[in-house]
Amino acid sequence: MAATVSLLSTYTDKANWNPSLNEHGYKKALQDTSWADGLRGIAAVFVMSSHMVLAFARSIIIPSHGKNGPADLMQRPIFRLVGQGAAWVAVFIILSGFVNSLKPVKLARAGQTEAALSNLAIGSFRRSFRLVLPATAATILSCFITQLGAYETAKKSDAYWLYSTSPSPSSSWGTAVEDLVHAIQTTWTYNPENPYDQPQWALLYLLQGSMFVFTALLVTINLAPRWRVLTLVFLHFWSWNWGIKIGDLAMVGVNVFSGVIFAELNASEIPLRFAKWSRLFAPPLVICSLVLMSYPSQFQDWAPWSDFLTRGFMKIAPVNAEKMRFWPTLGAQLFVFTIVMSPHLRRFLSHRWFLWLGKISFPLYLLHGSFMRSVLAWLLFSRQQITEIEEEGQKHMRYPLPGVPTFVFVMPVFFVILFTATHFWAVKVEPYFGVMTKTAEDIMFGKSERSSALPIRKD
């Protein structure tokens, strides 16, 4: 906990945040892109909360209690975002396209196309390593504690997401190594699945999105900005079609090309021209985007607002489009677009607390599942007695969910443990991945003094 407080103090000292803006501050706010880190941190927290909902409050997933029935507060639009994991994964992918293309787009607009191409190549290389190395380490850690029986309490609990994502120990340590290798392999193959860390299913799509950015900008980097943007818009709409054909469940193309378009928008003068009106247009656009992101994944006809969106989907969506992701995807794109256009939202998301969340966002994404299935399960169910629970006509022996007072006491303790661990990972472990990536870069890009694999002709 002391480490977490230390990091927060560092951000307090370094971040000079002021929520108010005057006309002279618009340009400075629009040049700052640290808001992307803040938004990434918020998205990571909401992805974690969606898994909490699946574990302990599955009623939030549906929009009401029966068709046209009453709805709880947390089932209503915007409030239900705590359970909308698909919408926040879309935000992750959009930010991936935005961040990966920021510098190349800026260099291309300055006429430095060679530097832009070099940055693209190096950036794509680094991105691959910085995704694969931490994910592999998190999988190894999860596999190891699985063999020690750390997930057994979660596996016997009545918390859906905990018992459905908790793997069983392998029959032997030799088999465990084989299972580990298979888990790492399937994380990065078609229809990804990692039995030791279920949230890693999205990492392949983030890596795929980085390759989309590299390929699209490689082809269009020499075009004038206007024609490059038009090409990217074409790719965005085209990806609605081929994404459906190839089974792109996360809508990578649609989202990542939106991110590149937003990077182009960020590098233009358009946000500055509209800055003075952002107080007027940003609030309704944010509300609209959050309502779209709230679209439920099932029983959409049970509530009037979601049924209205469903009928709209039938009229405007491409053929065979996935209903549960269509509106959340559009909502996420509208949300990020509004932030790009609004200096006030940028300044808000650049607050030191959000920047801190951004710093630990990837460790939080990788570790929260393992900590929920081990530490949280122990804290919640250690004093529970196994009882017979009936589910879908079948009886199971499980630990029942504890009462509200237990959650009120346990959750703050769990969050302190989790955020301290993710801070430690970000500060102490992540730098090693950076060193490994830099070493690989030096070797593979010919920057080291190591001898070449083949002799070099000197004639």
Tab-separated table of C-alpha atoms in Angstrom:
chain	number	residue	atom	x	y	z
A	1	MET	CA	0.000	0.000	0.000
A	2	ALA	CA	2.909	2.334	0.773
A	3	ALA	CA	4.143	1.845	-2.786
A	4	THR	CA	0.749	2.847	-4.159
A	5	VAL	CA	0.661	5.981	-2.010
A	6	SER	CA	4.206	6.817	-3.136
A	7	LEU	CA	3.241	6.631	-6.798
A	8	LEU	CA	0.149	8.786	-6.238
A	9	SER	CA	2.313	11.369	-4.453
A	10	THR	CA	4.644	11.430	-7.428
A	11	TYR	CA	1.744	12.240	-9.744
A	12	THR	CA	0.503	14.887	-7.333
A	13	ASP	CA	3.882	16.614	-7.503
A	14	LYS	CA	4.399	16.325	-11.249
A	15	ALA	CA	0.918	16.981	-12.615
A	16	ASN	CA	-0.165	20.598	-12.603
A	17	TRP	CA	-3.822	19.995	-13.372
A	18	ASN	CA	-6.356	22.757	-13.719
A	19	PRO	CA	-9.915	21.901	-14.836
A	20	SER	CA	-10.629	25.409	-16.104
A	21	LEU	CA	-9.576	26.642	-19.539
A	22	ASN	CA	-9.459	30.026	-21.153
A	23	GLU	CA	-9.110	30.832	-24.824
A	24	HIS	CA	-5.315	30.836	-24.634
A	25	GLY	CA	-5.306	27.417	-22.972
A	26	TYR	CA	-7.253	25.666	-25.729
A	27	LYS	CA	-4.253	25.162	-27.992
A	28	LYS	CA	-2.092	23.782	-25.204
A	29	ALA	CA	-4.834	21.399	-24.089
A	30	LEU	CA	-5.372	20.181	-27.650
A	31	GLN	CA	-1.643	19.475	-28.052
A	32	ASP	CA	-1.606	17.232	-24.987
A	33	THR	CA	-2.423	13.574	-25.665
A	34	SER	CA	-1.916	12.255	-22.143
A	35	TRP	CA	-5.714	11.983	-21.931
A	36	ALA	CA	-5.344	8.718	-23.873
A	37	ASP	CA	-3.496	7.224	-20.891
A	38	GLY	CA	-6.230	8.415	-18.552
A	39	LEU	CA	-8.969	6.931	-20.726
A	40	ARG	CA	-7.049	3.663	-21.027
A	41	GLY	CA	-6.892	3.466	-17.241
A	42	ILE	CA	-10.633	4.072	-16.931
A	43	ALA	CA	-11.311	1.386	-19.566
A	44	ALA	CA	-9.171	-1.123	-17.642
A	45	VAL	CA	-11.120	-0.427	-14.445
A	46	PHE	CA	-14.429	-0.931	-16.254
A	47	VAL	CA	-13.238	-4.186	-17.844
A	48	MET	CA	-12.430	-5.402	-14.335
A	49	SER	CA	-15.823	-4.197	-13.075
A	50	SER	CA	-17.564	-6.102	-15.888
A	51	HIS	CA	-15.981	-9.294	-14.577
A	52	MET	CA	-17.098	-8.353	-11.064
A	53	VAL	CA	-20.633	-8.015	-12.415
A	54	LEU	CA	-20.458	-11.414	-14.115
A	55	ALA	CA	-19.267	-12.905	-10.852
A	56	PHE	CA	-21.529	-11.275	-8.285
A	57	ALA	CA	-24.296	-9.203	-9.936
A	58	ARG	CA	-25.394	-10.867	-13.167
A	59	SER	CA	-28.795	-9.184	-13.000
A	60	ILE	CA	-27.105	-6.000	-14.255
A	61	ILE	CA	-26.436	-7.710	-17.597
A	62	ILE	CA	-30.119	-7.661	-18.533
A	63	PRO	CA	-31.853	-4.279	-19.046
A	64	SER	CA	-34.879	-4.987	-16.809
A	65	HIS	CA	-36.693	-7.654	-14.812
A	66	GLY	CA	-38.748	-9.185	-17.603
A	67	LYS	CA	-40.115	-7.687	-20.797
A	68	ASN	CA	-41.316	-4.134	-20.090
A	69	GLY	CA	-40.769	-4.923	-16.423
A	70	PRO	CA	-39.215	-2.688	-13.763
A	71	ALA	CA	-35.515	-1.883	-13.987
A	72	ASP	CA	-33.084	-1.369	-11.145
A	73	LEU	CA	-30.858	1.705	-11.158
A	74	MET	CA	-27.786	-0.288	-12.232
A	75	GLN	CA	-29.721	-1.814	-15.142
A	76	ARG	CA	-30.424	1.590	-16.681
A	77	PRO	CA	-28.337	3.285	-19.406
A	78	ILE	CA	-24.966	4.704	-18.338
A	79	PHE	CA	-25.198	3.127	-14.855
A	80	ARG	CA	-24.997	-0.310	-16.455
A	81	LEU	CA	-21.615	0.530	-18.026
A	82	VAL	CA	-20.017	-1.232	-15.046
A	83	GLY	CA	-20.988	-4.472	-16.784
A	84	GLN	CA	-20.356	-3.522	-20.412
A	85	GLY	CA	-17.000	-5.169	-21.038
A	86	ALA	CA	-17.443	-5.255	-24.840
A	87	ALA	CA	-17.786	-1.464	-25.023
A	88	TRP	CA	-14.586	-0.876	-23.050
A	89	VAL	CA	-12.638	-3.407	-25.120
A	90	ALA	CA	-13.716	-1.336	-28.143
A	91	VAL	CA	-12.271	1.746	-26.406
A	92	PHE	CA	-8.991	-0.145	-25.928
A	93	ILE	CA	-8.793	-0.984	-29.635
A	94	ILE	CA	-9.648	2.579	-30.720
A	95	LEU	CA	-6.929	3.945	-28.428
A	96	SER	CA	-4.502	1.397	-29.860
A	97	GLY	CA	-5.089	2.781	-33.354
A	98	PHE	CA	-4.893	6.353	-32.063
A	99	VAL	CA	-1.666	5.994	-30.068
A	100	ASN	CA	0.171	3.818	-32.596
A	101	SER	CA	-0.464	6.293	-35.408
A	102	LEU	CA	0.052	9.596	-33.549
A	103	LYS	CA	3.743	10.085	-34.256
A	104	PRO	CA	3.773	8.655	-37.819
A	105	VAL	CA	0.846	10.915	-38.755
A	106	LYS	CA	2.566	13.946	-37.248
A	107	LEU	CA	5.817	13.174	-39.113
A	108	ALA	CA	3.951	12.557	-42.375
A	109	ARG	CA	2.150	15.891	-42.115
A	110	ALA	CA	5.543	17.553	-41.559
A	111	GLY	CA	6.845	15.988	-44.772
A	112	GLN	CA	9.189	13.583	-42.957
A	113	THR	CA	7.901	10.408	-44.589
A	114	GLU	CA	11.122	8.417	-44.157
A	115	ALA	CA	11.132	9.133	-40.434
A	116	ALA	CA	7.435	8.229	-40.316
A	117	LEU	CA	8.085	4.868	-41.985
A	118	SER	CA	10.970	4.141	-39.627
A	119	ASN	CA	8.808	5.016	-36.649
A	120	LEU	CA	6.049	2.743	-37.951
A	121	ALA	CA	8.412	-0.213	-38.296
A	122	ILE	CA	10.023	0.219	-34.891
A	123	GLY	CA	6.697	0.987	-33.210
A	124	SER	CA	5.051	-2.168	-34.585
A	125	PHE	CA	8.037	-4.247	-33.512
A	126	ARG	CA	7.983	-2.849	-29.979
A	127	ARG	CA	4.232	-3.207	-29.730
A	128	SER	CA	4.454	-6.932	-30.444
A	129	PHE	CA	7.031	-7.532	-27.729
A	130	ARG	CA	5.342	-5.260	-25.176
A	131	LEU	CA	2.101	-7.206	-25.586
A	132	VAL	CA	3.485	-10.741	-25.769
A	133	LEU	CA	6.123	-10.607	-23.013
A	134	PRO	CA	3.907	-9.327	-20.135
A	135	ALA	CA	1.020	-11.575	-21.221
A	136	THR	CA	3.307	-14.601	-21.237
A	137	ALA	CA	4.652	-13.722	-17.788
A	138	ALA	CA	1.104	-13.324	-16.424
A	139	THR	CA	0.140	-16.700	-17.927
A	140	ILE	CA	3.166	-18.405	-16.339
A	141	LEU	CA	2.274	-16.875	-12.967
A	142	SER	CA	-1.357	-17.970	-13.250
A	143	CYS	CA	-0.375	-21.480	-14.339
A	144	PHE	CA	2.001	-21.819	-11.389
A	145	ILE	CA	-0.560	-20.789	-8.773
A	146	THR	CA	-3.125	-23.039	-10.474
A	147	GLN	CA	-0.895	-26.026	-9.780
A	148	LEU	CA	-0.700	-24.927	-6.133
A	149	GLY	CA	-4.501	-25.059	-5.888
A	150	ALA	CA	-4.961	-21.289	-5.531
A	151	TYR	CA	-8.137	-21.285	-7.643
A	152	GLU	CA	-9.906	-24.160	-5.912
A	153	THR	CA	-11.986	-21.912	-3.666
A	154	ALA	CA	-13.141	-19.860	-6.660
A	155	LYS	CA	-13.905	-23.038	-8.597
A	156	LYS	CA	-16.223	-24.209	-5.803
A	157	SER	CA	-17.930	-20.835	-5.337
A	158	ASP	CA	-21.309	-19.732	-6.645
A	159	ALA	CA	-19.751	-16.692	-8.361
A	160	TYR	CA	-20.303	-17.407	-12.070
A	161	TRP	CA	-17.265	-15.695	-13.590
A	162	LEU	CA	-14.965	-17.086	-10.904
A	163	TYR	CA	-15.940	-20.751	-11.220
A	164	SER	CA	-16.313	-20.662	-15.008
A	165	THR	CA	-12.813	-19.227	-15.615
A	166	SER	CA	-10.886	-21.102	-12.910
A	167	PRO	CA	-8.757	-23.907	-14.374
A	168	SER	CA	-8.039	-27.153	-12.555
A	169	PRO	CA	-4.492	-28.218	-11.663
A	170	SER	CA	-2.764	-30.470	-14.185
A	171	SER	CA	-2.207	-34.125	-13.361
A	172	SER	CA	1.564	-33.594	-13.014
A	173	TRP	CA	4.167	-30.850	-13.311
A	174	GLY	CA	5.225	-32.279	-16.670
A	175	THR	CA	1.654	-32.042	-17.913
A	176	ALA	CA	1.450	-28.539	-16.441
A	177	VAL	CA	4.348	-27.436	-18.659
A	178	GLU	CA	2.574	-28.860	-21.699
A	179	ASP	CA	-0.663	-27.118	-20.705
A	180	LEU	CA	1.226	-23.858	-20.190
A	181	VAL	CA	2.818	-23.996	-23.640
A	182	HIS	CA	-0.583	-24.745	-25.173
A	183	ALA	CA	-2.182	-21.821	-23.287
A	184	ILE	CA	0.488	-19.381	-24.495
A	185	GLN	CA	0.098	-20.669	-28.050
A	186	THR	CA	-3.693	-20.447	-28.137
A	187	THR	CA	-3.597	-16.877	-26.794
A	188	TRP	CA	-2.164	-15.748	-30.129
A	189	THR	CA	-4.038	-17.991	-32.573
A	190	TYR	CA	-7.447	-17.764	-34.245
A	191	ASN	CA	-10.337	-17.789	-31.762
A	192	PRO	CA	-7.941	-17.072	-28.881
A	193	GLU	CA	-8.468	-18.737	-25.535
A	194	ASN	CA	-6.211	-18.776	-22.482
A	195	PRO	CA	-7.511	-21.116	-19.759
A	196	TYR	CA	-5.185	-19.565	-17.171
A	197	ASP	CA	-6.162	-15.946	-17.852
A	198	GLN	CA	-9.462	-15.547	-19.707
A	199	PRO	CA	-9.216	-11.743	-20.312
A	200	GLN	CA	-6.221	-12.336	-22.584
A	201	TRP	CA	-8.638	-13.272	-25.396
A	202	ALA	CA	-8.558	-9.611	-26.475
A	203	LEU	CA	-4.759	-9.338	-26.806
A	204	LEU	CA	-4.633	-11.014	-30.213
A	205	TYR	CA	-7.067	-8.402	-31.510
A	206	LEU	CA	-4.951	-5.565	-30.079
A	207	LEU	CA	-1.893	-7.024	-31.828
A	208	GLN	CA	-3.905	-7.485	-35.005
A	209	GLY	CA	-5.008	-3.856	-34.790
A	210	SER	CA	-1.370	-2.716	-34.571
A	211	MET	CA	-0.630	-4.606	-37.776
A	212	PHE	CA	-3.651	-2.971	-39.441
A	213	VAL	CA	-2.270	0.441	-38.478
A	214	PHE	CA	1.164	-0.429	-39.824
A	215	THR	CA	-0.198	-1.738	-43.127
A	216	ALA	CA	-2.664	1.117	-43.708
A	217	LEU	CA	-0.146	3.871	-42.980
A	218	LEU	CA	2.591	2.090	-44.923
A	219	VAL	CA	0.381	2.323	-48.009
A	220	THR	CA	-0.915	5.859	-47.412
A	221	ILE	CA	1.979	7.647	-45.708
A	222	ASN	CA	3.035	9.485	-48.890
A	223	LEU	CA	-0.472	10.721	-49.646
A	224	ALA	CA	-1.570	14.265	-48.893
A	225	PRO	CA	-3.422	14.396	-45.545
A	226	ARG	CA	-6.805	14.898	-47.223
A	227	TRP	CA	-6.435	11.817	-49.406
A	228	ARG	CA	-4.961	9.749	-46.610
A	229	VAL	CA	-7.984	10.530	-44.430
A	230	LEU	CA	-10.387	9.682	-47.260
A	231	THR	CA	-8.597	6.362	-47.735
A	232	LEU	CA	-8.819	5.626	-44.013
A	233	VAL	CA	-12.531	6.464	-44.003
A	234	PHE	CA	-12.985	4.029	-46.889
A	235	LEU	CA	-11.077	1.342	-44.950
A	236	HIS	CA	-13.252	2.030	-41.913
A	237	PHE	CA	-16.512	1.448	-43.765
A	238	TRP	CA	-15.085	-1.429	-45.806
A	239	SER	CA	-14.013	-3.205	-42.622
A	240	TRP	CA	-17.663	-3.428	-41.573
A	241	ASN	CA	-18.051	-5.843	-44.481
A	242	TRP	CA	-14.887	-7.936	-44.448
A	243	GLY	CA	-14.786	-7.955	-40.644
A	244	ILE	CA	-18.122	-9.769	-40.627
A	245	LYS	CA	-16.946	-12.172	-43.329
A	246	ILE	CA	-13.791	-13.234	-41.452
A	247	GLY	CA	-15.486	-13.452	-38.063
A	248	ASP	CA	-13.879	-10.362	-36.550
A	249	LEU	CA	-15.776	-10.571	-33.263
A	250	ALA	CA	-14.004	-7.605	-31.678
A	251	MET	CA	-14.539	-5.433	-34.786
A	252	VAL	CA	-10.823	-4.663	-34.893
A	253	GLY	CA	-10.802	-3.018	-38.306
A	254	VAL	CA	-13.780	-0.763	-37.583
A	255	ASN	CA	-12.290	0.420	-34.302
A	256	VAL	CA	-8.617	0.649	-35.120
A	257	PHE	CA	-9.184	2.637	-38.338
A	258	SER	CA	-11.362	4.988	-36.299
A	259	GLY	CA	-8.386	5.478	-34.007
A	260	VAL	CA	-6.110	6.363	-36.941
A	261	ILE	CA	-8.709	8.807	-38.270
A	262	PHE	CA	-8.871	10.420	-34.828
A	263	ALA	CA	-5.060	10.742	-34.868
A	264	GLU	CA	-5.362	12.614	-38.163
A	265	LEU	CA	-8.092	14.769	-36.645
A	266	ASN	CA	-5.893	15.420	-33.626
A	267	ALA	CA	-3.071	16.627	-35.904
A	268	SER	CA	-5.358	19.025	-37.786
A	269	GLU	CA	-6.697	22.464	-36.871
A	270	ILE	CA	-10.298	21.282	-36.696
A	271	PRO	CA	-10.421	20.683	-32.900
A	272	LEU	CA	-9.006	24.150	-32.291
A	273	ARG	CA	-11.652	25.750	-34.505
A	274	PHE	CA	-14.442	24.127	-32.515
A	275	ALA	CA	-12.803	24.440	-29.089
A	276	LYS	CA	-14.838	27.439	-27.949
A	277	TRP	CA	-18.080	25.508	-28.528
A	278	SER	CA	-16.989	22.287	-26.840
A	279	ARG	CA	-18.918	23.157	-23.663
A	280	LEU	CA	-22.074	23.084	-25.786
A	281	PHE	CA	-21.620	20.023	-27.972
A	282	ALA	CA	-19.496	17.772	-25.727
A	283	PRO	CA	-22.053	17.008	-22.936
A	284	PRO	CA	-24.885	15.782	-25.215
A	285	LEU	CA	-22.427	13.799	-27.360
A	286	VAL	CA	-20.903	12.147	-24.302
A	287	ILE	CA	-24.337	11.231	-22.937
A	288	CYS	CA	-25.391	9.853	-26.320
A	289	SER	CA	-22.191	7.823	-26.656
A	290	LEU	CA	-22.491	6.370	-23.149
A	291	VAL	CA	-26.109	5.354	-23.791
A	292	LEU	CA	-25.029	3.549	-26.974
A	293	MET	CA	-22.209	1.856	-25.056
A	294	SER	CA	-24.824	0.668	-22.547
A	295	TYR	CA	-26.624	-1.500	-25.112
A	296	PRO	CA	-27.177	-4.915	-23.459
A	297	SER	CA	-25.723	-8.137	-24.818
A	298	GLN	CA	-28.970	-10.074	-24.341
A	299	PHE	CA	-32.720	-9.571	-23.917
A	300	GLN	CA	-32.493	-6.248	-25.735
A	301	ASP	CA	-36.274	-6.135	-26.282
A	302	TRP	CA	-37.037	-6.119	-22.552
A	303	ALA	CA	-36.521	-2.352	-22.058
A	304	PRO	CA	-37.985	0.391	-24.292
A	305	TRP	CA	-34.654	2.194	-24.806
A	306	SER	CA	-32.748	-0.937	-25.854
A	307	ASP	CA	-35.665	-2.149	-27.983
A	308	PHE	CA	-35.613	1.201	-29.804
A	309	LEU	CA	-31.902	0.745	-30.545
A	310	THR	CA	-32.549	-2.826	-31.685
A	311	ARG	CA	-35.090	-1.632	-34.247
A	312	GLY	CA	-32.567	0.983	-35.379
A	313	PHE	CA	-29.952	-1.742	-35.734
A	314	MET	CA	-32.255	-3.700	-38.042
A	315	LYS	CA	-32.554	-0.669	-40.341
A	316	ILE	CA	-28.971	0.618	-40.585
A	317	ALA	CA	-26.569	-2.180	-39.629
A	318	PRO	CA	-24.658	-4.129	-42.308
A	319	VAL	CA	-25.966	-7.579	-43.138
A	320	ASN	CA	-24.882	-10.211	-40.577
A	321	ALA	CA	-23.484	-7.568	-38.213
A	322	GLU	CA	-23.207	-8.692	-34.585
A	323	LYS	CA	-26.051	-7.019	-32.716
A	324	MET	CA	-24.475	-7.040	-29.257
A	325	ARG	CA	-21.358	-5.166	-30.438
A	326	PHE	CA	-22.795	-2.800	-33.052
A	327	TRP	CA	-24.084	-0.018	-30.780
A	328	PRO	CA	-21.338	-0.322	-28.141
A	329	THR	CA	-18.770	-0.024	-30.934
A	330	LEU	CA	-20.394	3.084	-32.411
A	331	GLY	CA	-20.800	4.518	-28.918
A	332	ALA	CA	-17.120	3.993	-28.127
A	333	GLN	CA	-16.116	5.698	-31.377
A	334	LEU	CA	-18.401	8.658	-30.689
A	335	PHE	CA	-17.021	8.865	-27.140
A	336	VAL	CA	-13.378	9.048	-28.269
A	337	PHE	CA	-14.273	11.464	-31.089
A	338	THR	CA	-15.889	13.826	-28.580
A	339	ILE	CA	-12.791	13.704	-26.380
A	340	VAL	CA	-10.532	14.512	-29.337
A	341	MET	CA	-12.703	17.516	-30.151
A	342	SER	CA	-13.055	18.813	-26.585
A	343	PRO	CA	-10.148	20.491	-24.741
A	344	HIS	CA	-12.188	20.335	-21.538
A	345	LEU	CA	-12.576	16.562	-21.680
A	346	ARG	CA	-8.898	16.207	-22.545
A	347	ARG	CA	-7.940	18.253	-19.529
A	348	PHE	CA	-10.303	16.284	-17.310
A	349	LEU	CA	-8.864	12.932	-18.424
A	350	SER	CA	-5.330	14.247	-17.873
A	351	HIS	CA	-5.950	14.472	-14.130
A	352	ARG	CA	-3.175	12.824	-12.120
A	353	TRP	CA	-5.518	10.113	-10.788
A	354	PHE	CA	-6.465	9.035	-14.306
A	355	LEU	CA	-2.834	9.177	-15.436
A	356	TRP	CA	-1.952	6.876	-12.555
A	357	LEU	CA	-4.665	4.452	-13.667
A	358	GLY	CA	-3.258	4.675	-17.187
A	359	LYS	CA	0.209	3.747	-15.940
A	360	ILE	CA	-1.084	0.564	-14.310
A	361	SER	CA	-3.787	-0.190	-16.906
A	362	PHE	CA	-2.048	-3.105	-18.650
A	363	PRO	CA	-0.866	-4.775	-15.415
A	364	LEU	CA	-4.396	-4.315	-14.061
A	365	TYR	CA	-5.835	-5.935	-17.182
A	366	LEU	CA	-3.447	-8.877	-16.899
A	367	LEU	CA	-3.566	-9.469	-13.141
A	368	HIS	CA	-7.102	-8.712	-12.011
A	369	GLY	CA	-8.459	-12.088	-13.122
A	370	SER	CA	-5.857	-14.084	-11.206
A	371	PHE	CA	-6.322	-11.953	-8.099
A	372	MET	CA	-10.110	-12.262	-8.277
A	373	ARG	CA	-9.925	-16.058	-8.548
A	374	SER	CA	-7.449	-16.360	-5.689
A	375	VAL	CA	-7.232	-13.472	-3.201
A	376	LEU	CA	-10.810	-12.215	-3.608
A	377	ALA	CA	-12.228	-15.741	-3.507
A	378	TRP	CA	-10.331	-16.469	-0.295
A	379	LEU	CA	-11.474	-13.226	1.315
A	380	LEU	CA	-15.126	-13.766	0.393
A	381	PHE	CA	-15.613	-17.507	0.848
A	382	SER	CA	-13.073	-18.585	3.460
A	383	ARG	CA	-15.723	-18.545	6.204
A	384	GLN	CA	-18.534	-19.939	4.037
A	385	GLN	CA	-19.809	-23.513	4.265
A	386	ILE	CA	-20.348	-25.514	1.086
A	387	THR	CA	-24.061	-25.976	0.467
A	388	GLU	CA	-26.231	-27.505	-2.223
A	389	ILE	CA	-27.183	-24.918	-4.867
A	390	GLU	CA	-29.568	-25.558	-7.751
A	391	GLU	CA	-28.788	-23.962	-11.114
A	392	GLU	CA	-30.684	-24.581	-14.358
A	393	GLY	CA	-32.232	-27.734	-12.944
A	394	GLN	CA	-28.931	-29.182	-11.738
A	395	LYS	CA	-27.663	-29.312	-8.174
A	396	HIS	CA	-24.096	-28.341	-7.266
A	397	MET	CA	-22.136	-28.200	-4.022
A	398	ARG	CA	-20.755	-24.641	-3.830
A	399	TYR	CA	-19.856	-21.824	-1.492
A	400	PRO	CA	-22.857	-19.433	-1.497
A	401	LEU	CA	-22.341	-15.724	-2.111
A	402	PRO	CA	-21.819	-13.860	1.174
A	403	GLY	CA	-24.030	-11.035	2.369
A	404	VAL	CA	-23.660	-7.340	1.645
A	405	PRO	CA	-21.742	-6.550	4.874
A	406	THR	CA	-19.008	-8.993	3.837
A	407	PHE	CA	-18.676	-7.318	0.441
A	408	VAL	CA	-18.538	-3.874	2.068
A	409	PHE	CA	-15.650	-4.979	4.262
A	410	VAL	CA	-13.770	-7.191	1.780
A	411	MET	CA	-13.814	-5.127	-1.436
A	412	PRO	CA	-11.751	-2.147	-0.134
A	413	VAL	CA	-9.159	-4.589	1.248
A	414	PHE	CA	-9.050	-6.435	-2.064
A	415	PHE	CA	-8.648	-3.246	-4.102
A	416	VAL	CA	-5.736	-2.092	-1.933
A	417	ILE	CA	-4.016	-5.443	-2.473
A	418	LEU	CA	-4.752	-5.481	-6.209
A	419	PHE	CA	-3.688	-1.911	-6.965
A	420	THR	CA	-0.536	-2.272	-4.868
A	421	ALA	CA	0.371	-5.412	-6.835
A	422	THR	CA	-0.312	-3.749	-10.183
A	423	HIS	CA	1.768	-0.746	-9.134
A	424	PHE	CA	4.631	-3.083	-8.211
A	425	TRP	CA	4.317	-4.809	-11.589
A	426	ALA	CA	4.305	-1.475	-13.442
A	427	VAL	CA	7.330	-0.104	-11.567
A	428	LYS	CA	9.450	-3.203	-10.930
A	429	VAL	CA	8.512	-5.799	-13.542
A	430	GLU	CA	7.564	-3.827	-16.674
A	431	PRO	CA	11.061	-2.261	-17.002
A	432	TYR	CA	12.507	-5.743	-17.553
A	433	PHE	CA	10.181	-6.224	-20.503
A	434	GLY	CA	11.387	-2.867	-21.826
A	435	VAL	CA	14.999	-3.999	-21.568
A	436	MET	CA	14.211	-7.287	-23.322
A	437	THR	CA	12.380	-5.427	-26.079
A	438	LYS	CA	15.272	-2.978	-26.528
A	439	THR	CA	17.794	-5.832	-26.660
A	440	ALA	CA	15.753	-7.659	-29.294
A	441	GLU	CA	15.380	-4.399	-31.229
A	442	ASP	CA	19.129	-3.772	-31.204
A	443	ILE	CA	19.873	-7.288	-32.391
A	444	MET	CA	17.167	-7.611	-35.041
A	445	PHE	CA	17.497	-4.056	-36.379
A	446	GLY	CA	21.295	-4.408	-36.598
A	447	LYS	CA	22.022	-1.808	-33.916
A	448	SER	CA	24.168	-4.062	-31.718
A	449	GLU	CA	27.795	-4.969	-32.256
A	450	ARG	CA	27.077	-8.679	-32.398
A	451	SER	CA	28.502	-10.555	-35.360
A	452	SER	CA	26.077	-11.217	-38.169
A	453	ALA	CA	24.659	-14.664	-38.814
A	454	LEU	CA	26.207	-14.667	-42.298
A	455	PRO	CA	29.552	-13.159	-43.352
A	456	ILE	CA	29.358	-9.729	-44.971
A	457	ARG	CA	30.953	-9.242	-48.383
A	458	LYS	CA	33.497	-6.472	-48.454
A	459	ASP	CA	34.035	-6.157	-52.204
